[in-house]
Amino acid sequence: MPQMKKTREGFGRALVELGRDNPDIVVLVGDLTDSTMVSFFAKEFPDRFIEMGVAEQNMMTAAAGLSLVGKIPFLATYGAFATCRCADQIRVTVCYSDLNVKIGGAHGGISVGPDGATHQALEEIAMMRVLPNMKVIVPCDFEETRKATLAAASIWGPVYIRFGREDVPCITDANTPFEIGKGNILRQGDDVAIVACGVMVHEALQAAETLAQKDVEARVIDLHTIKPIDRHLLIQAADDCGAVVTAEEHQIHGGLGGAVAEVLVRNRPVPMEFVAVDDRFGQSGNTVELMSVFGLTADHIVSAVNKVMARKTAKVY
Amino acid sequence: MERHLSVDRQSMLAAETTTMTRTNPYRLAIDQLTIKSLELRRDIITMLVEAKSGHTGGPMGFADIASALFFHEMVYDPKSPKWPGRDMWFFSMGHMTPIHYSALAEAGYFPLKDLMKFRKLDGHLQGHPSCLDTPGVEVSSGSLGQGLSIAFGAAYGSRMDGHPRRVYALLSDGEHEEGSTWEAAMAAGHYRMDNLCAIVDYNNIQIDGHVEDIMGLAPLGDKYRAFRWNVIEIDGHDITAIIGALEQARHCKGRPTVILARTVMGFPVSFMFDNFEWHGKPPKPEEGDRALAELGTSYAEWSARLLEN
């Protein structure tokens, strides 16, 4: 069993590293210092930490103002509030002006658990990726979240980074390459490609092991950056495998699956299946129960692969 | 990364900031500011007649405040819009582009003839301001209720650096109906942002009618005082009072200042005066002629002046 760590801790630790390197790094928080784990930064750099209270819209646009005077602001709140509540601020002020604002969206996905639907962000990938100039990253584990946060500071412009609440298995390590816009192939295979992001990357790897027992070799792609999307990697996977399954802890509409389909349908149309939340709000429960009830486990990926393989064989696109 | 400045570059720029004089490039006297207000109003009418679209009444009413800000008070270099030593201003009321752009053009950010391409595909002057298109525009705006938050962030960051910059948030009265304006007001009061000055274009008019009828706003001064602001109330057409208020704001320590400037929509054109129907429409050519005659010029004369410069 791999080591378990929180993705949000990767965000919090990376901010401290950034803070030590660059005096222009500023962190804003909306009354969620501990749960977004910006507490590490707050403790080491109190003069560059701004508590904005329960006022996300003001926090978003204040971050825009900070970027205009040369700061690199990272703001942290729950993903549901950062995106849906501040959609207009992000669209008009941050993205239309192409400002250097980095948005940390905590509590992404159904795996948030007992807090229920209001706090389980399931729409932000779609909401953020539709905006010009925005980059969207959904890392799979602690180390990848840490690297994504460091990388976000190194490029100009708005970036949305989504991370979760719970401990998740450590899949990548310090040596795993990370580049914004470049997906990682974590397992080779030519029968089907499973493209996943966030916590679903681990489920995809487990699904691939199950499939291998039945002589189905799945290529597993960790597509941590949804936008800009790695077109080359996806087209190559469609060419080599002839069938694709996407897996994400997000609504089925407009997320990773939609983004991958937009690339493939115009370049290499192949049978596709989507593992995602089926157009419904979340609910309270524990994480394991919810992932099962909402169809987001390795078993669900295996089912989707079986379905897509049947379509591939029958040439039903 | 072309817009990103390295730390070294920023330190260098900060050093430049301290050696360059921080003053308004024009520093006009009162009588000259009055003339500049008149010229700005002629620009507004002329560019709107040409554009056949845009907001007339608000920009006309704000011309005296813009004149005082751009030609007496604010520190900037029109030849170097991103000069790090500059003051910053944010037109939260993005639809005020006719006065925003005419002030920028008169100040020297771009040629006056560009005003004649306002809202046109081959110009750089969007209907609502876009900072990636127009020099001198700090941030894109047009959705109301965001400018005070942006100004708060810019003021906060400037104070962190010990920068002497003043930050101006130019707000409409109507946009105080947006809740985010009050989030920003609360934060600015809490953090004692005395390098921040908000100016409210208090003309009591919004698209659907008088503000007091649409959504009662008074007593606005008391509201800001309750949010821990320094409040100055003035006649927004009295240039001496505007300059005095800006100076008073500069000297107020420990609190942000809001200047509630009582203005009249359409001022001083008789048929636009305090008429909310002039919020969001341009003058037709014959209306433009009448307005420009009241302002002591004609469309032919003033459009020629713009096109020549």
PDB file of C-alpha atoms in Angstrom, chain A residues 21-26 47-52 54-59 61-66 68-72 85 88-90 92-100 133 153-156, chain B residues 1-7 10 82 86 88 90 126 128-133 138-146 148-158 160-161 165 180 183-184 187 191:
ATOM      1  CA  ASP A  21      12.401  32.024  -2.931  1.00  0.00           C
ATOM      2  CA  ASN A  22      10.411  35.049  -3.958  1.00  0.00           C
ATOM      3  CA  PRO A  23       9.416  38.054  -1.816  1.00  0.00           C
ATOM      4  CA  ASP A  24       6.568  38.859  -4.223  1.00  0.00           C
ATOM      5  CA  ILE A  25       4.579  35.750  -3.267  1.00  0.00           C
ATOM      6  CA  VAL A  26       1.480  36.798  -1.304  1.00  0.00           C
ATOM      7  CA  ASP A  47       3.537  40.052   6.593  1.00  0.00           C
ATOM      8  CA  ARG A  48       2.691  38.485   3.250  1.00  0.00           C
ATOM      9  CA  PHE A  49      -0.415  36.684   4.425  1.00  0.00           C
ATOM     10  CA  ILE A  50      -3.769  38.457   4.091  1.00  0.00           C
ATOM     11  CA  GLU A  51      -6.886  37.265   5.886  1.00  0.00           C
ATOM     12  CA  MET A  52      -9.834  38.423   3.770  1.00  0.00           C
ATOM     13  CA  VAL A  54     -15.733  35.367   4.430  1.00  0.00           C
ATOM     14  CA  ALA A  55     -15.768  37.537   1.304  1.00  0.00           C
ATOM     15  CA  GLU A  56     -14.555  35.508  -1.645  1.00  0.00           C
ATOM     16  CA  GLN A  57     -15.497  38.014  -4.348  1.00  0.00           C
ATOM     17  CA  ASN A  58     -13.476  40.747  -2.681  1.00  0.00           C
ATOM     18  CA  MET A  59     -10.611  38.304  -2.156  1.00  0.00           C
ATOM     19  CA  THR A  61     -10.499  41.010  -7.058  1.00  0.00           C
ATOM     20  CA  ALA A  62      -8.102  42.133  -4.328  1.00  0.00           C
ATOM     21  CA  ALA A  63      -5.736  39.436  -5.595  1.00  0.00           C
ATOM     22  CA  ALA A  64      -6.112  41.012  -9.030  1.00  0.00           C
ATOM     23  CA  GLY A  65      -5.105  44.373  -7.548  1.00  0.00           C
ATOM     24  CA  LEU A  66      -2.074  42.825  -5.851  1.00  0.00           C
ATOM     25  CA  LEU A  68      -1.175  44.779 -10.758  1.00  0.00           C
ATOM     26  CA  VAL A  69       1.515  46.076  -8.410  1.00  0.00           C
ATOM     27  CA  GLY A  70       3.848  43.144  -9.089  1.00  0.00           C
ATOM     28  CA  LYS A  71       2.814  40.623  -6.451  1.00  0.00           C
ATOM     29  CA  ILE A  72       2.145  36.979  -7.253  1.00  0.00           C
ATOM     30  CA  ARG A  85     -19.195  32.493  -6.322  1.00  0.00           C
ATOM     31  CA  ASP A  88     -17.741  37.168 -12.734  1.00  0.00           C
ATOM     32  CA  GLN A  89     -14.667  38.481 -10.913  1.00  0.00           C
ATOM     33  CA  ILE A  90     -12.569  35.740 -12.510  1.00  0.00           C
ATOM     34  CA  VAL A  92     -13.973  40.119 -16.165  1.00  0.00           C
ATOM     35  CA  THR A  93     -11.166  41.222 -13.892  1.00  0.00           C
ATOM     36  CA  VAL A  94      -8.744  38.292 -13.760  1.00  0.00           C
ATOM     37  CA  CYS A  95      -9.038  36.571 -17.146  1.00  0.00           C
ATOM     38  CA  TYR A  96     -10.047  39.444 -19.427  1.00  0.00           C
ATOM     39  CA  SER A  97      -7.126  41.428 -17.991  1.00  0.00           C
ATOM     40  CA  ASP A  98      -4.869  38.318 -18.011  1.00  0.00           C
ATOM     41  CA  LEU A  99      -3.688  38.964 -14.457  1.00  0.00           C
ATOM     42  CA  ASN A 100      -1.212  36.857 -12.530  1.00  0.00           C
ATOM     43  CA  ASN A 133      -6.284  32.860 -20.506  1.00  0.00           C
ATOM     44  CA  ALA A 153       4.166  30.659  -9.886  1.00  0.00           C
ATOM     45  CA  SER A 154       6.670  30.303 -12.702  1.00  0.00           C
ATOM     46  CA  ILE A 155       4.279  31.195 -15.539  1.00  0.00           C
ATOM     47  CA  TRP A 156       2.362  34.401 -16.173  1.00  0.00           C
TER      48      TRP A 156
ATOM     49  CA  MET B   1       6.291  35.358 -19.050  1.00  0.00           C
ATOM     50  CA  GLU B   2       6.833  38.604 -20.953  1.00  0.00           C
ATOM     51  CA  ARG B   3       4.644  40.490 -18.489  1.00  0.00           C
ATOM     52  CA  HIS B   4       6.381  39.025 -15.479  1.00  0.00           C
ATOM     53  CA  LEU B   5       9.115  41.119 -13.923  1.00  0.00           C
ATOM     54  CA  SER B   6      11.926  39.332 -12.188  1.00  0.00           C
ATOM     55  CA  VAL B   7      12.795  40.318  -8.660  1.00  0.00           C
ATOM     56  CA  GLN B  10      11.584  45.074  -9.814  1.00  0.00           C
ATOM     57  CA  LYS B  82       3.593  51.290 -16.600  1.00  0.00           C
ATOM     58  CA  ARG B  86       2.809  56.138 -10.837  1.00  0.00           C
ATOM     59  CA  MET B  88      -3.151  54.136 -10.003  1.00  0.00           C
ATOM     60  CA  PHE B  90      -9.534  52.247 -11.457  1.00  0.00           C
ATOM     61  CA  GLN B 126     -13.461  49.090 -26.480  1.00  0.00           C
ATOM     62  CA  HIS B 128     -15.868  49.066 -21.834  1.00  0.00           C
ATOM     63  CA  PRO B 129     -12.166  49.405 -21.016  1.00  0.00           C
ATOM     64  CA  SER B 130      -9.723  46.624 -21.836  1.00  0.00           C
ATOM     65  CA  CYS B 131      -6.256  46.945 -20.330  1.00  0.00           C
ATOM     66  CA  LEU B 132      -4.720  44.684 -22.962  1.00  0.00           C
ATOM     67  CA  ASP B 133      -5.905  47.036 -25.711  1.00  0.00           C
ATOM     68  CA  GLU B 138      -4.841  49.485 -15.530  1.00  0.00           C
ATOM     69  CA  VAL B 139      -7.460  46.760 -15.555  1.00  0.00           C
ATOM     70  CA  SER B 140     -10.412  45.742 -17.687  1.00  0.00           C
ATOM     71  CA  SER B 141     -13.801  46.604 -16.241  1.00  0.00           C
ATOM     72  CA  GLY B 142     -17.437  46.831 -17.158  1.00  0.00           C
ATOM     73  CA  SER B 143     -19.083  44.518 -14.682  1.00  0.00           C
ATOM     74  CA  LEU B 144     -19.898  46.767 -11.745  1.00  0.00           C
ATOM     75  CA  GLY B 145     -18.847  46.395  -8.135  1.00  0.00           C
ATOM     76  CA  GLN B 146     -15.272  45.223  -8.639  1.00  0.00           C
ATOM     77  CA  LEU B 148     -13.006  49.071  -5.069  1.00  0.00           C
ATOM     78  CA  SER B 149     -11.703  45.547  -4.434  1.00  0.00           C
ATOM     79  CA  ILE B 150      -9.034  45.922  -7.128  1.00  0.00           C
ATOM     80  CA  ALA B 151      -8.012  49.285  -5.693  1.00  0.00           C
ATOM     81  CA  PHE B 152      -7.865  47.757  -2.223  1.00  0.00           C
ATOM     82  CA  GLY B 153      -5.512  45.028  -3.490  1.00  0.00           C
ATOM     83  CA  ALA B 154      -3.300  47.511  -5.331  1.00  0.00           C
ATOM     84  CA  ALA B 155      -3.189  49.783  -2.277  1.00  0.00           C
ATOM     85  CA  TYR B 156      -2.388  46.857   0.012  1.00  0.00           C
ATOM     86  CA  GLY B 157       0.447  45.661  -2.222  1.00  0.00           C
ATOM     87  CA  SER B 158       1.838  49.195  -2.571  1.00  0.00           C
ATOM     88  CA  MET B 160       3.656  46.319   1.644  1.00  0.00           C
ATOM     89  CA  ASP B 161       6.440  47.760  -0.518  1.00  0.00           C
ATOM     90  CA  ARG B 165       1.624  55.607  -4.550  1.00  0.00           C
ATOM     91  CA  SER B 180     -19.003  43.166  -3.388  1.00  0.00           C
ATOM     92  CA  GLU B 183     -17.028  43.642   1.016  1.00  0.00           C
ATOM     93  CA  ALA B 184     -14.251  45.894  -0.259  1.00  0.00           C
ATOM     94  CA  ALA B 187     -11.778  45.329   4.130  1.00  0.00           C
ATOM     95  CA  TYR B 191      -6.939  47.377   7.105  1.00  0.00           C
TER      96      TYR B 191
END
